Structure formats: structure tokens, C-alpha cells
Short mmCIF file of C-alpha atoms in Angstrom, two decimals:
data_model
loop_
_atom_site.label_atom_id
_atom_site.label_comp_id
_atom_site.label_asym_id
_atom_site.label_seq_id
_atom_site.Cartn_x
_atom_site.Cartn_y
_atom_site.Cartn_z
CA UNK A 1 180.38 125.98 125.53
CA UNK A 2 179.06 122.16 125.12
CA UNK A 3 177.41 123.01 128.62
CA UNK A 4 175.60 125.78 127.29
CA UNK A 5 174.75 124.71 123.92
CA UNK A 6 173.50 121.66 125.08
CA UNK A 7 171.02 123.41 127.39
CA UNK A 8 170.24 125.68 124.95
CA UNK A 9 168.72 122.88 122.58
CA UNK A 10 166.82 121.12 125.25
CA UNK A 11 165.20 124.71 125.96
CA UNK A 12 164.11 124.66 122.49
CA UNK A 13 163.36 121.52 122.17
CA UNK A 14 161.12 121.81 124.93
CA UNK A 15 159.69 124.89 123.49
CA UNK A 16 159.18 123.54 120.42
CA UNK A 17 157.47 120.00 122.18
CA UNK A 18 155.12 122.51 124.02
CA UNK A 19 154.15 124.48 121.24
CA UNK A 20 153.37 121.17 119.14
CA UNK A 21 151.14 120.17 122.04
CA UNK A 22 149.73 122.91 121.99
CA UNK A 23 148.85 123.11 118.50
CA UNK A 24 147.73 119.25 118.84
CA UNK A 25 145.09 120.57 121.38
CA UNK A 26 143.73 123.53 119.30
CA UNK A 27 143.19 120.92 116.18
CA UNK A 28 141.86 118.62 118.46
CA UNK A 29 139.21 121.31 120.07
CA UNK A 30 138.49 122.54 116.57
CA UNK A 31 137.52 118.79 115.65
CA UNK A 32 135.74 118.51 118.30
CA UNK A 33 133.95 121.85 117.77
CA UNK A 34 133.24 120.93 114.12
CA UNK A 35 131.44 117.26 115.53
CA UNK A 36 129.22 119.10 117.07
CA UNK A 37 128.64 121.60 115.08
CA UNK A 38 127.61 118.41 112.27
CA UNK A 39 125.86 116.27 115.14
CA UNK A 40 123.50 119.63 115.81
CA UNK A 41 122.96 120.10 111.91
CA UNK A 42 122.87 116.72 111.29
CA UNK A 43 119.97 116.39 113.97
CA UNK A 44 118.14 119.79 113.20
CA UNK A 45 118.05 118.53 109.96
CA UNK A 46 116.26 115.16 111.01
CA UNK A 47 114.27 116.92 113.17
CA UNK A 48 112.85 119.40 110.26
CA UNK A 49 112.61 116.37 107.68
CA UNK A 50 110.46 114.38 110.49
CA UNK A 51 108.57 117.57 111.37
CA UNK A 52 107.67 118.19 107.32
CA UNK A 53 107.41 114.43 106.60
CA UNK A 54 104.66 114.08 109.77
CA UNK A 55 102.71 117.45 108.46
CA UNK A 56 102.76 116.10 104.83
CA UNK A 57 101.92 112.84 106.09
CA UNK A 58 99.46 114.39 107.52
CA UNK A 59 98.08 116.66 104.68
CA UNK A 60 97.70 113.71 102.73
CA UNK A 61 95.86 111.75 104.45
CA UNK A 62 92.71 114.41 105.20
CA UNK A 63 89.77 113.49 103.50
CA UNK A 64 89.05 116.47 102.02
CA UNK A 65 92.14 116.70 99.89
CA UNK A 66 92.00 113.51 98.85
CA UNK A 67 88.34 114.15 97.66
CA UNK A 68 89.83 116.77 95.59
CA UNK A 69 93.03 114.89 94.25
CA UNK A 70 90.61 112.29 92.81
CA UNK A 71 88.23 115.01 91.31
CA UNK A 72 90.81 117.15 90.19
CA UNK A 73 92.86 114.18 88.04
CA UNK A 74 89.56 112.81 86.83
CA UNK A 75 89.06 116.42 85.25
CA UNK A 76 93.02 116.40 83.76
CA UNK A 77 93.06 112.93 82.54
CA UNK A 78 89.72 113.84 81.08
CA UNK A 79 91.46 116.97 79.19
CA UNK A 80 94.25 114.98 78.38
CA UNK A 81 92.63 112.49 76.63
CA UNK A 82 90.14 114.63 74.86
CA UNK A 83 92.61 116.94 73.10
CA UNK A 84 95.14 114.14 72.16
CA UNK A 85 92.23 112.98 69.77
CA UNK A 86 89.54 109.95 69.44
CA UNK A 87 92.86 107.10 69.35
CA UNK A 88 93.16 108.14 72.74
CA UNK A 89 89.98 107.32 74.02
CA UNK A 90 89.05 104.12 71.87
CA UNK A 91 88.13 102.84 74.45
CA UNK A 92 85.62 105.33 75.40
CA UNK A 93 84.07 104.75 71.75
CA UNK A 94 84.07 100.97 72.52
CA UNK A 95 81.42 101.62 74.84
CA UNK A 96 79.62 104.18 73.81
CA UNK A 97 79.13 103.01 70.25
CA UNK A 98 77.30 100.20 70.25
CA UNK A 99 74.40 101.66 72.06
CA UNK A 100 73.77 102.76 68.50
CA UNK A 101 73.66 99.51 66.92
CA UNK A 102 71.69 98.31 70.09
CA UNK A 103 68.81 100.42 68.69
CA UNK A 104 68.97 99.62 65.30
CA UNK A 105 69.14 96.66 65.92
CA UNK A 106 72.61 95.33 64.42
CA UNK A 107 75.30 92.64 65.80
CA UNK A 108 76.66 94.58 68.40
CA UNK A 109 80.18 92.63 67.92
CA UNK A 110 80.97 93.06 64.28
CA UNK A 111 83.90 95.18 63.62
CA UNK A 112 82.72 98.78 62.95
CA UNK A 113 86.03 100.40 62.44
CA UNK A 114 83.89 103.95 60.89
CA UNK A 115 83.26 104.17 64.97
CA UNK A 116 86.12 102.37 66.72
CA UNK A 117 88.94 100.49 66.72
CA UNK A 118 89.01 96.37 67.81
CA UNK A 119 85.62 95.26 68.72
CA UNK A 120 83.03 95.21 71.39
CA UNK A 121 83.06 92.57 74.24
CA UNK A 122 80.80 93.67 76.97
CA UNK A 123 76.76 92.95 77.23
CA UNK A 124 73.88 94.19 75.92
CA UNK A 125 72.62 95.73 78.79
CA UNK A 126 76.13 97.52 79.04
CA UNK A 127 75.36 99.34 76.06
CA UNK A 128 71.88 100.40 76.65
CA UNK A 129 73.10 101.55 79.88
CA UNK A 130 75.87 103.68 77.65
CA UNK A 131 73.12 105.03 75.63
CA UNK A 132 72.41 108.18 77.81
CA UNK A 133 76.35 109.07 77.78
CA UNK A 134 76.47 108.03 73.89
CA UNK A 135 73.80 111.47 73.59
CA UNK A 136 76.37 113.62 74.73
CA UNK A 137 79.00 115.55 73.67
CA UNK A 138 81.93 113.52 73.26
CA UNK A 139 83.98 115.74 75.73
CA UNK A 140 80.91 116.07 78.49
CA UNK A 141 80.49 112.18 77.52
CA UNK A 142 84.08 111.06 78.48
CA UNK A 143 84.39 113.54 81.70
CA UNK A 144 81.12 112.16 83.06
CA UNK A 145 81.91 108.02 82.18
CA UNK A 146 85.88 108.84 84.25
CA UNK A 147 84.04 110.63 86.65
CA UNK A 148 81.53 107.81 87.67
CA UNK A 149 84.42 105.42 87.66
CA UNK A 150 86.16 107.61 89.96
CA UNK A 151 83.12 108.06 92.07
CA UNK A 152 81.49 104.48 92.35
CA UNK A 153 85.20 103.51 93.47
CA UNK A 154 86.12 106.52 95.74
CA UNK A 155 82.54 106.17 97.90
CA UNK A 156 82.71 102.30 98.25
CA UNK A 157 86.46 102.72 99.45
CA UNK A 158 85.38 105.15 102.11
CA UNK A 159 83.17 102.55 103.65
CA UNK A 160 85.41 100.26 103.66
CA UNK A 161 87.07 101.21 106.83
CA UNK A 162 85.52 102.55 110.28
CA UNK A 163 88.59 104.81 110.45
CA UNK A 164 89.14 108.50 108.54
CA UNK A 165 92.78 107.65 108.23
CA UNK A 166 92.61 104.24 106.79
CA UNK A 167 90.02 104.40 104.28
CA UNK A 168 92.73 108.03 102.93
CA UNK A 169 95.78 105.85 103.54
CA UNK A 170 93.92 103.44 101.24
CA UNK A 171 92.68 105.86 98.80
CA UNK A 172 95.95 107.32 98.45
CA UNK A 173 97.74 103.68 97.76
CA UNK A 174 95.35 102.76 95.06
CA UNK A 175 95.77 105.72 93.59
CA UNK A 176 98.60 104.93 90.74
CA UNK A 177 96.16 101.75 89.63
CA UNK A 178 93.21 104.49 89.70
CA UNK A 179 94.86 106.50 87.69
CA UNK A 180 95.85 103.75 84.82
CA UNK A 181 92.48 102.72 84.95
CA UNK A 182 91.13 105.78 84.21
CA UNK A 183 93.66 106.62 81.35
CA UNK A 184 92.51 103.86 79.52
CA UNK A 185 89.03 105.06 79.92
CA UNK A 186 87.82 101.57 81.05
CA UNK A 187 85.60 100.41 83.31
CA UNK A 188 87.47 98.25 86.20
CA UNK A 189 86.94 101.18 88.36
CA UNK A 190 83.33 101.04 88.26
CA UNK A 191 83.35 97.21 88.28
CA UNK A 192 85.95 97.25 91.77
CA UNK A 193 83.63 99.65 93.06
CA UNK A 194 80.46 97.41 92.37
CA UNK A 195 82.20 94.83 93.40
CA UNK A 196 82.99 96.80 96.89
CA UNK A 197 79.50 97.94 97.45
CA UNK A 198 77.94 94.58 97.08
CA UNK A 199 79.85 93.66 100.09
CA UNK A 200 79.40 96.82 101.70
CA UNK A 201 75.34 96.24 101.53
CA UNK A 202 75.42 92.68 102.56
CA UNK A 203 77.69 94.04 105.71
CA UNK A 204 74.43 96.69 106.32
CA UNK A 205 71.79 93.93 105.37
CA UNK A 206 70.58 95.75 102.35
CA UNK A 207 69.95 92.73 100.50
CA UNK A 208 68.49 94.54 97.28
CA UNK A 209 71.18 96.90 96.72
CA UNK A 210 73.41 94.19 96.97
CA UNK A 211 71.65 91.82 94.26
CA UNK A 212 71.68 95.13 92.30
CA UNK A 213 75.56 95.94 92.68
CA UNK A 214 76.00 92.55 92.19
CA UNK A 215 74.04 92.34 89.05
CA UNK A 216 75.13 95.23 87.41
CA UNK A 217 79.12 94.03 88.07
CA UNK A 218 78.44 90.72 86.34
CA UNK A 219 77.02 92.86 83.26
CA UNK A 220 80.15 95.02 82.93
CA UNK A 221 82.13 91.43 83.66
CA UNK A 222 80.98 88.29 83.43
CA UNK A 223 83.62 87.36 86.59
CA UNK A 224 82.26 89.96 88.68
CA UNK A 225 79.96 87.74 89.51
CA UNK A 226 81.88 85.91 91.79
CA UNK A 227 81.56 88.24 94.42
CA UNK A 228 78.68 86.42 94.67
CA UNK A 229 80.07 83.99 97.12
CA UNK A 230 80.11 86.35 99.71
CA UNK A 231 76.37 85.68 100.11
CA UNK A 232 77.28 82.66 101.55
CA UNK A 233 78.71 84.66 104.72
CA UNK A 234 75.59 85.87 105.52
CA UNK A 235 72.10 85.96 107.18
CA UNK A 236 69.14 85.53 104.57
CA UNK A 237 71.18 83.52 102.46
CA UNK A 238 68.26 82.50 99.89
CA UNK A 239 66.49 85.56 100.41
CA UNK A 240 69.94 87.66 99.14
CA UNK A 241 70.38 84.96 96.47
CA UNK A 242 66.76 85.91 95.42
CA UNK A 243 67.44 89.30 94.80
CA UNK A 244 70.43 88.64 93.07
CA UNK A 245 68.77 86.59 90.49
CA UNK A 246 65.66 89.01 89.98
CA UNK A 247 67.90 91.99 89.56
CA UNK A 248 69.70 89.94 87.18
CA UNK A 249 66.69 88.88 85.01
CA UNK A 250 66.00 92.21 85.20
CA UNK A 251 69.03 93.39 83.31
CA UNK A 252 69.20 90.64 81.31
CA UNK A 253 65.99 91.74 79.02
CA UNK A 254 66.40 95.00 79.66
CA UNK A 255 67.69 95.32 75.80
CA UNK A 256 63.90 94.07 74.99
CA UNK A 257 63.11 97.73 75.79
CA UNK A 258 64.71 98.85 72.65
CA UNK A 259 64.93 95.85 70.18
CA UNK A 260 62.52 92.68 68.91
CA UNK A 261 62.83 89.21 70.28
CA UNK A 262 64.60 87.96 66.96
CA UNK A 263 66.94 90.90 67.27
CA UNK A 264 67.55 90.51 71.46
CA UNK A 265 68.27 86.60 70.47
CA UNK A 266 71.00 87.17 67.34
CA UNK A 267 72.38 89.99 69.97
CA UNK A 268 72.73 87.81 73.16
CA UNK A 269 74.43 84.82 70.40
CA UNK A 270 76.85 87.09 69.46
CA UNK A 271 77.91 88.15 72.67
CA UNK A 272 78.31 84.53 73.50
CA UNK A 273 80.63 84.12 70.39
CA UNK A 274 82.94 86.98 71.43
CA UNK A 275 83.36 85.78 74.57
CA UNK A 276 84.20 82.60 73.79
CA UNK A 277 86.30 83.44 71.15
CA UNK A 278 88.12 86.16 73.21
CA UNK A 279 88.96 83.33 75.76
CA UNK A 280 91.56 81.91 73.83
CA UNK A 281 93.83 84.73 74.34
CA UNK A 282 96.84 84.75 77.07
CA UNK A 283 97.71 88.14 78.55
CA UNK A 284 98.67 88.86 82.52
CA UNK A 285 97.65 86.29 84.57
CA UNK A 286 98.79 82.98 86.38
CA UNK A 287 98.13 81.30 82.79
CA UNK A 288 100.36 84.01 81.63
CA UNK A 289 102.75 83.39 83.78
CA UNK A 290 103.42 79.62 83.51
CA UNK A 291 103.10 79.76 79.79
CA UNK A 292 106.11 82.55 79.39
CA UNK A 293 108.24 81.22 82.33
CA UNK A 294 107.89 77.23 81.73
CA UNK A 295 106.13 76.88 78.31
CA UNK A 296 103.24 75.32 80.24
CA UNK A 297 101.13 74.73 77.29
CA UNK A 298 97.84 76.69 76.94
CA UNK A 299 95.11 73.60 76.36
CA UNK A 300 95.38 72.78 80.09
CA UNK A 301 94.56 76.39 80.94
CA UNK A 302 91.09 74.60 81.99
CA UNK A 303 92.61 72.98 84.46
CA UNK A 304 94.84 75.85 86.14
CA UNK A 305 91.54 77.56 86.38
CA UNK A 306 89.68 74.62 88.13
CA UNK A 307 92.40 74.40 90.60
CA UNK A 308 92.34 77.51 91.46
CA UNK A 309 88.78 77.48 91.99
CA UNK A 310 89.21 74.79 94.22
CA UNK A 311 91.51 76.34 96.42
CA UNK A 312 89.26 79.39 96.18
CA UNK A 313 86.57 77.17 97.63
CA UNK A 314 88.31 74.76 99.70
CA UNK A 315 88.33 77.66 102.88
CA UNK A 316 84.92 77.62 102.66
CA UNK A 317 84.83 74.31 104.92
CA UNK A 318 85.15 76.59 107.93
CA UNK A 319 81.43 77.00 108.36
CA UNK A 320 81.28 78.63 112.14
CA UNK A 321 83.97 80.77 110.05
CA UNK A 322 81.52 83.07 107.85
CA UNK A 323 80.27 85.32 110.34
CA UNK A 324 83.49 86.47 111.31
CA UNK A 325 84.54 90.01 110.35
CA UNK A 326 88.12 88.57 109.73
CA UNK A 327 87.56 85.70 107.67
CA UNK A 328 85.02 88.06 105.42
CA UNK A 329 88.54 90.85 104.83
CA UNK A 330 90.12 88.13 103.99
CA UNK A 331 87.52 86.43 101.48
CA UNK A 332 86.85 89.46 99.88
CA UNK A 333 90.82 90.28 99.66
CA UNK A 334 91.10 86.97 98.18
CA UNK A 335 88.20 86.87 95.56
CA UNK A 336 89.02 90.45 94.14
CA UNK A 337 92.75 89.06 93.55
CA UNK A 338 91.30 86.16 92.07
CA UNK A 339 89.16 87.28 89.44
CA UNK A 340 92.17 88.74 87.94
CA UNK A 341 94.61 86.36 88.57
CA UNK A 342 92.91 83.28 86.77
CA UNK A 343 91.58 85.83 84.28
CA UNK A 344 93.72 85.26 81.29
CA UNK A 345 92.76 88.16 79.27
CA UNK A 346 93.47 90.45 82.40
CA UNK A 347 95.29 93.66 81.16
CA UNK A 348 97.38 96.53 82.93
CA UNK A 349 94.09 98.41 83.54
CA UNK A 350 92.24 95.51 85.13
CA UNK A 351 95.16 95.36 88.12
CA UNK A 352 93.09 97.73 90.17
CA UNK A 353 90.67 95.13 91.32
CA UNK A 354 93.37 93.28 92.40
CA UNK A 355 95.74 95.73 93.99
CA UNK A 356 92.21 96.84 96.09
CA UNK A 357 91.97 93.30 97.29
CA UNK A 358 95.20 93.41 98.33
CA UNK A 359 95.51 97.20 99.76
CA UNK A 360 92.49 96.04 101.91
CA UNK A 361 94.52 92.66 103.05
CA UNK A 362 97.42 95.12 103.46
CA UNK A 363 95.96 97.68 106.11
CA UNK A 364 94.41 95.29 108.21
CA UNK A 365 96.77 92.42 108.35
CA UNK A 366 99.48 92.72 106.21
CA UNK A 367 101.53 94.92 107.84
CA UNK A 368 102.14 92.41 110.53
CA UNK A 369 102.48 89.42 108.26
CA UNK A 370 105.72 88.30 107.83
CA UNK A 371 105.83 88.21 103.90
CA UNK A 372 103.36 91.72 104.45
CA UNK A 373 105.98 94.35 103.50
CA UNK A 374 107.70 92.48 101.31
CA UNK A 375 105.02 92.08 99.16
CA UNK A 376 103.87 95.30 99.62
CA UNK A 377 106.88 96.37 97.73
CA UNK A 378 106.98 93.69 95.10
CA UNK A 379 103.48 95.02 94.19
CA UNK A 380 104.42 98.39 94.23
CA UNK A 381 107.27 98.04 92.02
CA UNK A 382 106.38 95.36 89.80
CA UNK A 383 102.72 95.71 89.68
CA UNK A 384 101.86 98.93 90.16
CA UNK A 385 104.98 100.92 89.10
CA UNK A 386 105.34 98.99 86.01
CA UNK A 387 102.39 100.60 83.78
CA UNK A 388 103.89 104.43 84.43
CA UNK A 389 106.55 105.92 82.63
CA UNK A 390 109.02 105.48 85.57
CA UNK A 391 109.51 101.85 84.45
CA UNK A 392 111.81 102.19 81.20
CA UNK A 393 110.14 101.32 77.92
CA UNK A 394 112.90 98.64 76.97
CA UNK A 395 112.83 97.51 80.03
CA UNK A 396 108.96 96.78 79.82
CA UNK A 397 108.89 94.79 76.40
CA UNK A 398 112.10 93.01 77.00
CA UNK A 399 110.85 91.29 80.57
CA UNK A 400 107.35 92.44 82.23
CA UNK A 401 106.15 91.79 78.87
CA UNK A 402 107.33 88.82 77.98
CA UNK A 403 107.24 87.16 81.38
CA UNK A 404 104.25 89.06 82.32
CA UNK A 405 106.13 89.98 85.70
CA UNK A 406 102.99 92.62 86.34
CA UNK A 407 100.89 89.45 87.93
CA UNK A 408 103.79 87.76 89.80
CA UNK A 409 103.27 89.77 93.27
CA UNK A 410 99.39 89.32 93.37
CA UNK A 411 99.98 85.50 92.44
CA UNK A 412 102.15 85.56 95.86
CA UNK A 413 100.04 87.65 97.96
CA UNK A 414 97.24 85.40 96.69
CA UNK A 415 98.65 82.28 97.86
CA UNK A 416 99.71 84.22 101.11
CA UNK A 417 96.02 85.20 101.92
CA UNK A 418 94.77 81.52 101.11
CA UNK A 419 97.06 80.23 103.14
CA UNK A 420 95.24 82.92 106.05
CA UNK A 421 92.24 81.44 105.46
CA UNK A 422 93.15 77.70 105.28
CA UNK A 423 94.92 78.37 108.17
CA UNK A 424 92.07 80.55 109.78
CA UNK A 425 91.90 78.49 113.00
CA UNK A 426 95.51 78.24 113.42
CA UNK A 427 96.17 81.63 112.77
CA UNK A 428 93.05 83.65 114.67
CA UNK A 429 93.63 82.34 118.13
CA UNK A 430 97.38 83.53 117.74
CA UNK A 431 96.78 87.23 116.48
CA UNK A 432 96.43 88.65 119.77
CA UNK A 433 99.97 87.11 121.26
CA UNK A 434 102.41 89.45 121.68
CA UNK A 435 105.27 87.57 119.88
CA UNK A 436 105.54 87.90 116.11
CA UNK A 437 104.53 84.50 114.28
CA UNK A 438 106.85 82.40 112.26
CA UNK A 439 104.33 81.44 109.67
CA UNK A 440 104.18 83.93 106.95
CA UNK A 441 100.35 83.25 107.35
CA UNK A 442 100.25 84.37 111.02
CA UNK A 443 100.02 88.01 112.42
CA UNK A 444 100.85 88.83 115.82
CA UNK A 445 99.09 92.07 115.86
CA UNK A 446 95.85 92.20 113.12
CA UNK A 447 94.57 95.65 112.81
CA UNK A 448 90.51 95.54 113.44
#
């Protein structure tokens, strides 16, 4: 009986150790099964999100729907604006306004709160150029003022680039600062794009239209016309400089055409007064910036300036430099960052001169920079991001306000580009090595 009961367990036992083996293999093949079954979803799914993200990609970037993206949010914001009410284009009335009091003769910047709100800051000759918009209808007015922002801008971006793709991948990463611009109904738009086509004319040696461009920028802006220096770079030097200055002259009496002497005189002292007067304010800029963060106090704001435009200047020692394609991106990448920079009444709206300067820096060197991404992302976050809705309201007034975080990436990617060009000779016979500099100043690879 032992005999037998003792083989009768170890039967079982081995029945049982088979079965549980067997069982262990089916779980294990069903694991198995289920891997792969994940690893094939798992990679179909990649495959469709790379497939959608490359045809999206794609979509995006063909002219033609960027051409009517831009017309087709110039129209909304238009609408927008319009039917919220005349608060919400202030702006707008700023410059259409005082076109009035340009013809009857009046101090074009007295308060005149029966028209606007706050008071007007830009030239004479800005407002007789307002006049034939000021005619209009308000709505017809405000469509056609956003939608020569929009265009001035969009057309000067497209020659920016010899390549379809680049000047849409540019277009469509300006686009957030476009569209902030043109919500406040201002005129940085048309002053970036100005400020693009005077260096697009040099490039094609139409000195005239450059002098005009560069003119008519430094009439909407008194700091737009430092693109200006860019003369320098180029063939004709005196001859450009002379157009410059008629076109300027021009523009400058151009008021005469509707107002006396006496009247053109008190007009052109006024505007003096307001800009003067307007200069003692801090907003977002390096001045900003060191005031908030180290209580760097605001008398020696002078001096931040004058060191800045040293260093703007200093690069200019490179002579056999200037009629190099590469050290012109990066001049012109530098001065449109500059302007707003050392600008210490620069607002949210006037970021899209910068963020240009620093999209074009981007897509033809940046991207192989060491600090290039980085700061790509610092601007979009902190610079561009921060005037949407995205960034939280409290979030805005308790620190980009206060510490006026909006300029801190375009300070950086400023000091990043003059170190470029400081560096020019150091850093140009290097960008065709296959080995990735060290220097955050150095590419290895510069996109031409």
C-alpha cells in the first residue's frame, strides 16, 4: 500500500508539474503575443502621427495658405475690434485723429479726449499721411490701416529668403507677434516692414526706394532710423546717403502742404516736447530690466544706452566685413533687436521688430548655434507667449510685469549675435567644419 500510494502521488505530482508548465508557457505566449500586438500599435501609431505631422507640416508651410492665414486674421481681428467698440481701437483714433487738427492747424499733442484717449506721439507727416484713412468710414478705415500693416510686413518677409519654405517657416513663426501687433492696431508692423524693405532695396541697388523706406520708418519712429547704418555695407555709399536725406526733407515739410509756417513751427515744437517728455518713462527694455531686477537707478539710463551703442558699433571695425552676405543677416538681426531693446518705452506690441530680427538670425544660423534652440524657446515662451491669454493673468502682473521678463530672451540673443559679429573672423572660417563649435557664437553648419 505505501508502494502504491507513494507512486500514485509522484504520478500526480508530475501531472500536476506538467500542467503548471504548461500553463506557464500559454501565459508566457500570450505575453508575448500581447508585446507585439503593442510594439505594432505602438509603431502604426508613430508611423500615422509622423505621416499627419509631415503633411501638416507641410500644409503649413505653402505659400498660398499662409497668404490667406494672414489675410483672413487681418479681416477677424479687424471685426473683432470694430464691434467691441472705439476703447478697442484707441489706438486706431490716435492716429487717425490728429490729421484733423493737422489741418486746422492746432497742437497736434494736446490731450483731445472728445477724440481719443492718452495723447499723440508720432510726426506730423504721420498724420497727414493718416489723413486719407481719417476720410473713411471708421470700419473701412481700421480694416484698410491692419491690412497695410499686414501687407508692408508679409511682402518684405517674402524677400527675405531665396527659399519658398523659409521665408513660410518664417512667416508662420512671427505670426503670434503679428498678431499682437495688429490687435493693438499699431503700427510696428508697418515700421518692421519698412525697416525690412530698406534693406531689401539696398540688397537690389535701388538706392531711392531705400532712402524712401528708410525715410518714411524714421517718421512712424524716430529709431527706425537706425537702419540707416546698413548703408554703410554698401556700394554708393554717399550717393544712398543722398537719397536718404532728400526723401527725408521731403517728408519733413510735407505738413507745409496743409498748414502756415507759424503753424508747421508750433507743430514740429510740440512734437519735440512729447518726445522728450515721453522719454522719461521705463517700460520693457534692458533699462527695464536692470531697474526692476537690481534697482539700477534710472538717471544713468544715458549711459546704458551709449554703451549699447557702442557695442552696436564696435563690429563695424571689420571693414573687408560689409560686403559679406553673412555679416549683413547678422547686422540687420542685430539692429532690429536693438532698437527695441535700448528703447525704454518699448511695449508688448513693439516685440515684433525684435522677434523678426531674431526669427531671421534663427533660420539661418541659429539653429546650429549652441545657445540657438535654447533661445528659441526662451523667446517663444517668455517673449512671445507671454502677451496671449495662454500666459495666466496673475501670473503676468505678479512677474513679467514687474520684472519685465518679456525683454530678457532678446537681451540674450542680442548679446549672442554681437558676440557673432565681434567674433566674425573667428567664427566664419569655422562654419563649414564638420564638428559642432564650442563657442555659443560659432556654428558648424550656417544655413545660406
Amino acid at each position: 500500500m505505501g508502494i502504491t500510494t507513494e507512486i500514485s502521488t509522484g504520478l500526480t505530482n508530475h501531472h500536476l508539474g506538467s500542467q503548471q508548465g504548461s500553463d506557464r508557457a500559454k501565459v508566457g505566449l500570450i505575453r508575448q503575443r500581447r508585446r507585439a500586438t503593442a510594439t505594432f500599435v505602438s509603431s502604426f501609431y508613430h508611423y500615422l502621427v509622423s505621416i499627419f505631422a509631415a503633411r501638416f507640416r507641410t500644409f503649413l508651410l505653402q505659400p498660398s495658405m499662409l497668404h490667406w492665414l494672414y489675410a483672413g486674421l487681418t479681416v477677424f481681428i479687424t471685426a473683432q475690434h470694430y464691434f467691441k467698440g472705439p476703447s478697442s481701437y484707441n489706438n486706431y483714433l490716435i492716429f487717425i485723429k490728429p490729421f484733423f487738427n493737422l489741418i486746422a492747424g492746432k497742437n497736434l499733442y494736446l490731450e483731445y479726449p472728445e477724440y481719443y484717449q492718452d495723447t499723440y506721439k508720432y510726426s506730423p507727416t504721420f498724420a497727414l499721411f493718416m489723413g486719407p484713412l481719417a476720410v473713411l468710414p471708421v470700419w473701412l478705415g481700421l480694416f484698410l490701416w491692419n491690412a497695410l500693416n499686414n501687407a508692408v510686413f508679409y511682402l518684405a518677409a517674402r524677400r527675405l529668403f531665396p527659399s519658398a519654405r523659409r521665408q513660410a517657416l518664417f512667416l508662420l513663426l512671427v505670426l503670434i507677434d503679428v498678431l499682437t501687433a495688429l490687435h493693438n492696431s499699431q503700427a510696428n508692423c508697418l515700421l518692421a516692414g519698412l525697416m525690412l524693405w530698406t534693406y531689401v532695396h539696398l540688397q537690389n541697388r535701388r538706392a531711392a526706394w531705400a532712402g524712401l523706406c528708410l525715410a518714411l520708418a524714421a517718421f512712424i519712429k524716430v529709431y527706425g532710423i537706425a537702419i540707416g547704418l546698413l548703408f554703410l555695407f554698401y556700394p554708393g555709399f554717399w550717393r544712398n546717403a543722398l537719397w536718404a536725406a532728400i526723401w527725408i526733407v521731403v517728408l519733413a515739410v510735407a505738413p507745409l502742404l496743409v498748414v502756415s509756417w507759424p503753424a508747421f513751427l508750433m507743430i514740429y515744437q510740440g512734437w519735440y516736447d512729447i518726445v522728450r517728455e515721453s522719454a522719461t518713462g521705463i517700460q520693457l527694455s534692458l533699462i527695464g530690466i536692470m531697474q526692476s531686477w537690481f534697482g539700477f537707478p534710472l538717471r544713468l539710463r544715458g549711459l546704458v544706452q551709449a554703451v549699447g551703442l557702442s557695442l552696436l558699433m564696435l563690429p563695424l571695425i571689420y571693414r573687408r566685413a560689409w560686403h559679406e552676405a553673412g555679416y549683413r543677416r547678422l547686422y540687420l538681426s542685430s539692429l532690429l533687436i536693438f532698437v527695441v531693446i535700448f528703447n525704454q518705452m518699448a511695449e508688448s506690441p513693439t516685440f515684433i521688430i525684435a522677434i523678426t530680427g531674431f526669427m531671421y538670425w534663427f533660420i539661418y544660423y541659429g539653429r546650429h548655434v549652441v545657445l540657438g534652440w535654447p533661445l528659441f524657446w526662451l523667446a517663444f515662451v517668455f517673449t512671445t507667449l507671454s502677451a496671449t491669454d495662454l500666459l495666466p493673468h496673475s501670473l503676468r502682473e505678479a512677474y513679467f510685469d514687474v520684472y519685465k521678463l518679456k525683454a530678457v530672451p532678446m537681451v540674450l540673443a542680442w548679446a549672442v549675435i554681437q558676440g557673432q559679429l565681434l567674433l566674425y573672423y573667428r567664427w566664419q572660417p569655422q562654419s563649414n567644419e564638420k564638428t559642432e563649435g564650442s563657442s555659443p557664437f560659432i556654428t558648424s553648419k550656417p544655413l545660406a
